[in-house]
Amino acid sequence: MNKLLVFYGSYRADRMGIRLAHYMVRRFSERGSDVELIDAQAVGLPMLDRMYKEYAPGKAPPAMEALARKIVAAEAFLFVAGEYNWGMQPGLKNLTDHFREEWFWRPAALATYSAGRLAGARASYAWHPTLAEMGMVAVPSTIGVGQVSAALDVEGLPTGSGGEALDKAFDKFAAVLDWWADAAVEQTARKGPPY
Ligand SMILES: Cc1cc2nc3c(=O)[nH]c(=O)nc-3n(C[C@H](O)[C@H](O)[C@H](O)COP(=O)(O)O)c2cc1C
């Protein structure tokens, strides 16, 4: 049972990507993962001032401390990322920038979405090098959901042809992330991280 954190970072009142985040939480927990949604808006970190590691031990704000512990304990990460002006959503980027070493040595997958047909492909492009720079292994299997409000209902259940395509893509996507999570767990137990 892999410990998976699902990150989502829109702060908009009428946000749509939360549907995909709920879908991912449900599907991964049905597969047997121990999964938790990390909703950046609910966590409510401020605009980046000090990173977690820049606080003296025990002095970070409680929400940051709690999240740092969850990130360190996780075995895999999933970023549910929308696209704003061909780039990343600031709420999700702001949350990730608070941490660094806490992300190391685990795999991360990307599930992007958008209102249009391109499914957040440009946000996926933007996130890949960033996840790698933050010390994660960005896995090669990705999911993209176009016309997100038609593909998922308010509960995150798949609808129409978009929902069908998402369901079809999910199993392989999840299997790849699980495989890398298992690999990281085993290698960490066998050898530990190189530094
Ligand atoms: C500021 C802003 C910029 C956007 N830019 C893009 C874009 O570059 N490409 C795209 O496909 N959709 C774009 N959209 C539409 C989003 O894909 C759509 O609103 C989506 O639901 C946003 O995610 P959220 O609802 O989870 O916040 C943009 C939306 C906003 C609010």
mmCIF file of C-alpha atoms and ligand atoms in Angstrom:
data_model
loop_
_atom_site.group_PDB
_atom_site.id
_atom_site.type_symbol
_atom_site.label_atom_id
_atom_site.label_comp_id
_atom_site.label_asym_id
_atom_site.label_seq_id
_atom_site.Cartn_x
_atom_site.Cartn_y
_atom_site.Cartn_z
ATOM 1 C CA MET A 1 0.000 0.000 0.000
ATOM 2 C CA ASN A 2 1.788 3.118 -1.199
ATOM 3 C CA LYS A 3 1.461 6.355 0.703
ATOM 4 C CA LEU A 4 0.413 8.879 -1.930
ATOM 5 C CA LEU A 5 -0.149 12.624 -1.653
ATOM 6 C CA VAL A 6 -2.323 14.269 -4.318
ATOM 7 C CA PHE A 7 -1.626 17.990 -4.703
ATOM 8 C CA TYR A 8 -4.052 20.508 -6.174
ATOM 9 C CA GLY A 9 -3.522 24.245 -6.255
ATOM 10 C CA SER A 10 -6.358 26.382 -7.614
ATOM 11 C CA TYR A 11 -7.687 29.103 -5.330
ATOM 12 C CA ARG A 12 -10.572 30.093 -7.629
ATOM 13 C CA ALA A 13 -14.109 30.150 -6.222
ATOM 14 C CA ASP A 14 -15.403 28.298 -9.286
ATOM 15 C CA ARG A 15 -12.497 25.917 -9.629
ATOM 16 C CA MET A 16 -12.941 22.876 -11.823
ATOM 17 C CA GLY A 17 -9.749 20.913 -11.304
ATOM 18 C CA ILE A 18 -10.924 19.811 -7.870
ATOM 19 C CA ARG A 19 -13.079 17.323 -9.789
ATOM 20 C CA LEU A 20 -9.977 15.673 -11.212
ATOM 21 C CA ALA A 21 -8.301 15.760 -7.802
ATOM 22 C CA HIS A 22 -11.297 13.938 -6.277
ATOM 23 C CA TYR A 23 -11.282 11.453 -9.148
ATOM 24 C CA MET A 24 -7.611 10.660 -8.535
ATOM 25 C CA VAL A 25 -8.055 10.290 -4.779
ATOM 26 C CA ARG A 26 -10.943 7.881 -5.283
ATOM 27 C CA ARG A 27 -9.301 5.799 -7.999
ATOM 28 C CA PHE A 28 -5.976 5.476 -6.186
ATOM 29 C CA SER A 29 -7.674 4.543 -2.934
ATOM 30 C CA GLU A 30 -9.703 1.900 -4.797
ATOM 31 C CA ARG A 31 -6.344 0.481 -5.984
ATOM 32 C CA GLY A 32 -5.244 0.199 -2.369
ATOM 33 C CA SER A 33 -3.097 3.314 -1.979
ATOM 34 C CA ASP A 34 -3.122 5.224 1.279
ATOM 35 C CA VAL A 35 -3.985 8.547 -0.358
ATOM 36 C CA GLU A 36 -4.523 12.067 0.917
ATOM 37 C CA LEU A 37 -5.556 15.201 -0.951
ATOM 38 C CA ILE A 38 -3.414 18.246 -0.261
ATOM 39 C CA ASP A 39 -5.510 21.211 -1.350
ATOM 40 C CA ALA A 40 -3.196 24.249 -1.375
ATOM 41 C CA GLN A 41 -6.111 26.594 -0.705
ATOM 42 C CA ALA A 42 -7.086 24.636 2.416
ATOM 43 C CA VAL A 43 -3.476 24.424 3.627
ATOM 44 C CA GLY A 44 -3.269 28.212 3.177
ATOM 45 C CA LEU A 45 0.479 28.793 3.129
ATOM 46 C CA PRO A 46 1.365 32.479 2.642
ATOM 47 C CA MET A 47 3.209 33.754 -0.423
ATOM 48 C CA LEU A 48 6.682 32.345 -0.041
ATOM 49 C CA ASP A 49 8.814 34.126 2.514
ATOM 50 C CA ARG A 50 10.866 31.511 4.335
ATOM 51 C CA MET A 51 11.122 27.954 3.087
ATOM 52 C CA TYR A 52 10.402 25.250 5.644
ATOM 53 C CA LYS A 53 14.112 24.498 6.056
ATOM 54 C CA GLU A 54 14.845 28.142 6.858
ATOM 55 C CA TYR A 55 12.950 27.914 10.123
ATOM 56 C CA ALA A 56 14.673 26.663 13.245
ATOM 57 C CA PRO A 57 13.471 23.169 14.189
ATOM 58 C CA GLY A 58 9.961 23.363 15.615
ATOM 59 C CA LYS A 59 9.503 27.026 14.638
ATOM 60 C CA ALA A 60 7.770 26.698 11.257
ATOM 61 C CA PRO A 61 4.075 27.681 11.162
ATOM 62 C CA PRO A 62 1.910 24.671 12.122
ATOM 63 C CA ALA A 63 0.395 24.165 8.646
ATOM 64 C CA MET A 64 3.854 24.159 7.066
ATOM 65 C CA GLU A 65 5.233 21.814 9.715
ATOM 66 C CA ALA A 66 2.340 19.389 9.267
ATOM 67 C CA LEU A 67 2.702 19.385 5.510
ATOM 68 C CA ALA A 68 6.488 18.914 5.682
ATOM 69 C CA ARG A 69 5.960 15.794 7.783
ATOM 70 C CA LYS A 70 3.419 14.435 5.311
ATOM 71 C CA ILE A 71 5.737 15.057 2.360
ATOM 72 C CA VAL A 72 8.663 13.360 4.104
ATOM 73 C CA ALA A 73 6.492 10.336 4.984
ATOM 74 C CA ALA A 74 4.973 9.960 1.493
ATOM 75 C CA GLU A 75 6.121 7.344 -1.010
ATOM 76 C CA ALA A 76 4.766 9.033 -4.140
ATOM 77 C CA PHE A 77 3.307 12.341 -5.281
ATOM 78 C CA LEU A 78 0.652 13.241 -7.808
ATOM 79 C CA PHE A 79 0.267 16.800 -9.038
ATOM 80 C CA VAL A 80 -3.154 17.671 -10.432
ATOM 81 C CA ALA A 81 -2.264 20.793 -12.353
ATOM 82 C CA GLY A 82 -4.286 23.264 -14.360
ATOM 83 C CA GLU A 83 -2.915 25.744 -16.875
ATOM 84 C CA TYR A 84 -3.023 29.506 -16.540
ATOM 85 C CA ASN A 85 -1.703 31.467 -19.507
ATOM 86 C CA TRP A 86 0.364 28.531 -20.768
ATOM 87 C CA GLY A 87 1.958 28.099 -17.387
ATOM 88 C CA MET A 88 1.591 26.841 -13.844
ATOM 89 C CA GLN A 89 -1.055 27.770 -11.335
ATOM 90 C CA PRO A 90 0.543 30.069 -8.757
ATOM 91 C CA GLY A 91 -1.128 28.438 -5.740
ATOM 92 C CA LEU A 92 0.384 25.044 -6.487
ATOM 93 C CA LYS A 93 3.798 26.463 -7.355
ATOM 94 C CA ASN A 94 3.816 28.551 -4.184
ATOM 95 C CA LEU A 95 3.073 25.498 -2.058
ATOM 96 C CA THR A 96 5.793 23.376 -3.660
ATOM 97 C CA ASP A 97 8.416 26.114 -3.366
ATOM 98 C CA HIS A 98 8.164 26.018 0.426
ATOM 99 C CA PHE A 99 9.908 22.655 0.453
ATOM 100 C CA ARG A 100 12.993 21.148 -1.091
ATOM 101 C CA GLU A 101 14.838 18.232 0.527
ATOM 102 C CA GLU A 102 11.448 17.035 1.778
ATOM 103 C CA TRP A 103 10.597 16.060 -1.840
ATOM 104 C CA PHE A 104 13.761 14.089 -2.600
ATOM 105 C CA TRP A 105 14.009 10.461 -3.759
ATOM 106 C CA ARG A 106 10.347 9.804 -4.568
ATOM 107 C CA PRO A 107 8.437 9.653 -7.887
ATOM 108 C CA ALA A 108 5.888 12.221 -8.992
ATOM 109 C CA ALA A 109 3.185 11.956 -11.640
ATOM 110 C CA LEU A 110 1.324 14.731 -13.407
ATOM 111 C CA ALA A 111 -2.361 14.825 -14.254
ATOM 112 C CA THR A 112 -3.153 18.055 -16.074
ATOM 113 C CA TYR A 113 -6.448 19.482 -17.225
ATOM 114 C CA SER A 114 -7.969 22.524 -18.874
ATOM 115 C CA ALA A 115 -11.222 23.976 -20.110
ATOM 116 C CA GLY A 116 -10.100 23.591 -23.718
ATOM 117 C CA ARG A 117 -8.991 20.613 -25.757
ATOM 118 C CA LEU A 118 -5.261 20.761 -25.006
ATOM 119 C CA ALA A 119 -5.732 19.315 -21.504
ATOM 120 C CA GLY A 120 -3.154 21.517 -19.791
ATOM 121 C CA ALA A 121 -0.334 20.163 -21.972
ATOM 122 C CA ARG A 122 1.703 23.333 -21.561
ATOM 123 C CA ALA A 123 1.426 23.191 -17.773
ATOM 124 C CA SER A 124 2.669 19.612 -17.985
ATOM 125 C CA TYR A 125 5.687 20.869 -19.949
ATOM 126 C CA ALA A 126 6.335 23.510 -17.315
ATOM 127 C CA TRP A 127 6.027 21.172 -14.350
ATOM 128 C CA HIS A 128 8.295 18.364 -15.547
ATOM 129 C CA PRO A 129 11.631 20.172 -15.177
ATOM 130 C CA THR A 130 10.439 21.786 -11.952
ATOM 131 C CA LEU A 131 9.607 18.445 -10.346
ATOM 132 C CA ALA A 132 13.006 17.126 -11.438
ATOM 133 C CA GLU A 133 14.765 20.180 -10.014
ATOM 134 C CA MET A 134 12.948 19.616 -6.728
ATOM 135 C CA GLY A 135 14.456 16.128 -6.506
ATOM 136 C CA MET A 136 11.557 13.974 -7.636
ATOM 137 C CA VAL A 137 11.547 11.459 -10.453
ATOM 138 C CA ALA A 138 8.891 12.720 -12.869
ATOM 139 C CA VAL A 139 7.392 9.515 -14.246
ATOM 140 C CA PRO A 140 6.843 9.238 -18.007
ATOM 141 C CA SER A 141 3.172 8.340 -17.844
ATOM 142 C CA THR A 142 0.919 11.403 -17.704
ATOM 143 C CA ILE A 143 -2.784 12.099 -17.889
ATOM 144 C CA GLY A 144 -4.382 15.066 -19.620
ATOM 145 C CA VAL A 145 -8.053 15.905 -19.331
ATOM 146 C CA GLY A 146 -9.453 18.421 -21.803
ATOM 147 C CA GLN A 147 -12.842 20.095 -21.336
ATOM 148 C CA VAL A 148 -12.637 19.081 -17.717
ATOM 149 C CA SER A 149 -16.138 20.200 -16.730
ATOM 150 C CA ALA A 150 -17.629 17.850 -19.346
ATOM 151 C CA ALA A 151 -15.364 14.923 -18.475
ATOM 152 C CA LEU A 152 -16.076 14.916 -14.726
ATOM 153 C CA ASP A 153 -19.141 15.825 -12.690
ATOM 154 C CA VAL A 154 -19.088 17.856 -9.458
ATOM 155 C CA GLU A 155 -18.325 14.722 -7.471
ATOM 156 C CA GLY A 156 -15.416 13.813 -9.693
ATOM 157 C CA LEU A 157 -17.215 10.977 -11.409
ATOM 158 C CA PRO A 158 -16.415 10.491 -15.084
ATOM 159 C CA THR A 159 -18.991 11.585 -17.655
ATOM 160 C CA GLY A 160 -19.248 11.418 -21.440
ATOM 161 C CA SER A 161 -16.476 10.512 -23.821
ATOM 162 C CA GLY A 162 -13.892 12.548 -21.896
ATOM 163 C CA GLY A 163 -14.651 10.627 -18.717
ATOM 164 C CA GLU A 164 -14.470 7.372 -20.613
ATOM 165 C CA ALA A 165 -11.045 8.256 -22.008
ATOM 166 C CA LEU A 166 -9.848 9.174 -18.522
ATOM 167 C CA ASP A 167 -11.020 5.854 -17.069
ATOM 168 C CA LYS A 168 -9.272 4.046 -19.914
ATOM 169 C CA ALA A 169 -5.973 5.837 -19.279
ATOM 170 C CA PHE A 170 -6.039 5.574 -15.486
ATOM 171 C CA ASP A 171 -4.889 1.999 -14.846
ATOM 172 C CA LYS A 172 -1.629 2.264 -16.784
ATOM 173 C CA PHE A 173 -0.944 5.717 -15.351
ATOM 174 C CA ALA A 174 -1.433 4.458 -11.794
ATOM 175 C CA ALA A 175 0.570 1.284 -12.411
ATOM 176 C CA VAL A 176 3.574 3.322 -13.567
ATOM 177 C CA LEU A 177 3.490 5.571 -10.515
ATOM 178 C CA ASP A 178 3.052 2.578 -8.189
ATOM 179 C CA TRP A 179 5.990 0.800 -9.840
ATOM 180 C CA TRP A 180 8.303 3.749 -9.277
ATOM 181 C CA ALA A 181 7.047 4.179 -5.728
ATOM 182 C CA ASP A 182 7.822 0.520 -4.996
ATOM 183 C CA ALA A 183 11.246 0.916 -6.609
ATOM 184 C CA ALA A 184 12.048 3.955 -4.465
ATOM 185 C CA VAL A 185 10.860 2.241 -1.282
ATOM 186 C CA GLU A 186 12.958 -0.853 -2.031
ATOM 187 C CA GLN A 187 16.081 1.056 -2.988
ATOM 188 C CA THR A 188 15.787 3.268 0.084
ATOM 189 C CA ALA A 189 15.507 0.179 2.290
ATOM 190 C CA ARG A 190 18.413 -1.539 0.488
ATOM 191 C CA LYS A 191 20.883 1.312 0.174
ATOM 192 C CA GLY A 192 19.412 4.521 1.573
ATOM 193 C CA PRO A 193 19.635 7.791 -0.354
ATOM 194 C CA PRO A 194 23.067 8.775 -1.741
ATOM 195 C CA TYR A 195 23.135 11.920 0.422
HETATM 196 C C1 LIG B 1 -6.020 33.105 -15.356
HETATM 197 C C2 LIG B 1 -6.428 31.976 -16.259
HETATM 198 C C3 LIG B 1 -5.645 31.649 -17.336
HETATM 199 C C4 LIG B 1 -5.981 30.566 -18.147
HETATM 200 N N1 LIG B 1 -5.143 30.202 -19.154
HETATM 201 C C5 LIG B 1 -5.376 29.054 -19.830
HETATM 202 C C6 LIG B 1 -4.393 28.544 -20.733
HETATM 203 O O1 LIG B 1 -3.349 29.115 -20.946
HETATM 204 N N2 LIG B 1 -4.686 27.387 -21.374
HETATM 205 C C7 LIG B 1 -5.842 26.693 -21.151
HETATM 206 O O2 LIG B 1 -6.025 25.639 -21.764
HETATM 207 N N3 LIG B 1 -6.773 27.157 -20.305
HETATM 208 C C8 LIG B 1 -6.563 28.316 -19.625
HETATM 209 N N4 LIG B 1 -7.498 28.787 -18.730
HETATM 210 C C9 LIG B 1 -8.763 28.052 -18.571
HETATM 211 C C10 LIG B 1 -8.570 26.947 -17.537
HETATM 212 O O3 LIG B 1 -8.127 25.782 -18.189
HETATM 213 C C11 LIG B 1 -9.867 26.644 -16.778
HETATM 214 O O4 LIG B 1 -10.428 27.834 -16.277
HETATM 215 C C12 LIG B 1 -9.634 25.656 -15.642
HETATM 216 O O5 LIG B 1 -10.870 25.277 -15.104
HETATM 217 C C13 LIG B 1 -8.737 26.304 -14.554
HETATM 218 O O6 LIG B 1 -8.516 25.441 -13.470
HETATM 219 P P1 LIG B 1 -9.305 25.626 -12.067
HETATM 220 O O7 LIG B 1 -10.770 25.728 -12.439
HETATM 221 O O8 LIG B 1 -9.001 24.380 -11.302
HETATM 222 O O9 LIG B 1 -8.792 26.886 -11.449
HETATM 223 C C14 LIG B 1 -7.169 29.861 -17.909
HETATM 224 C C15 LIG B 1 -7.975 30.224 -16.828
HETATM 225 C C16 LIG B 1 -7.612 31.252 -16.003
HETATM 226 C C17 LIG B 1 -8.471 31.583 -14.820
#
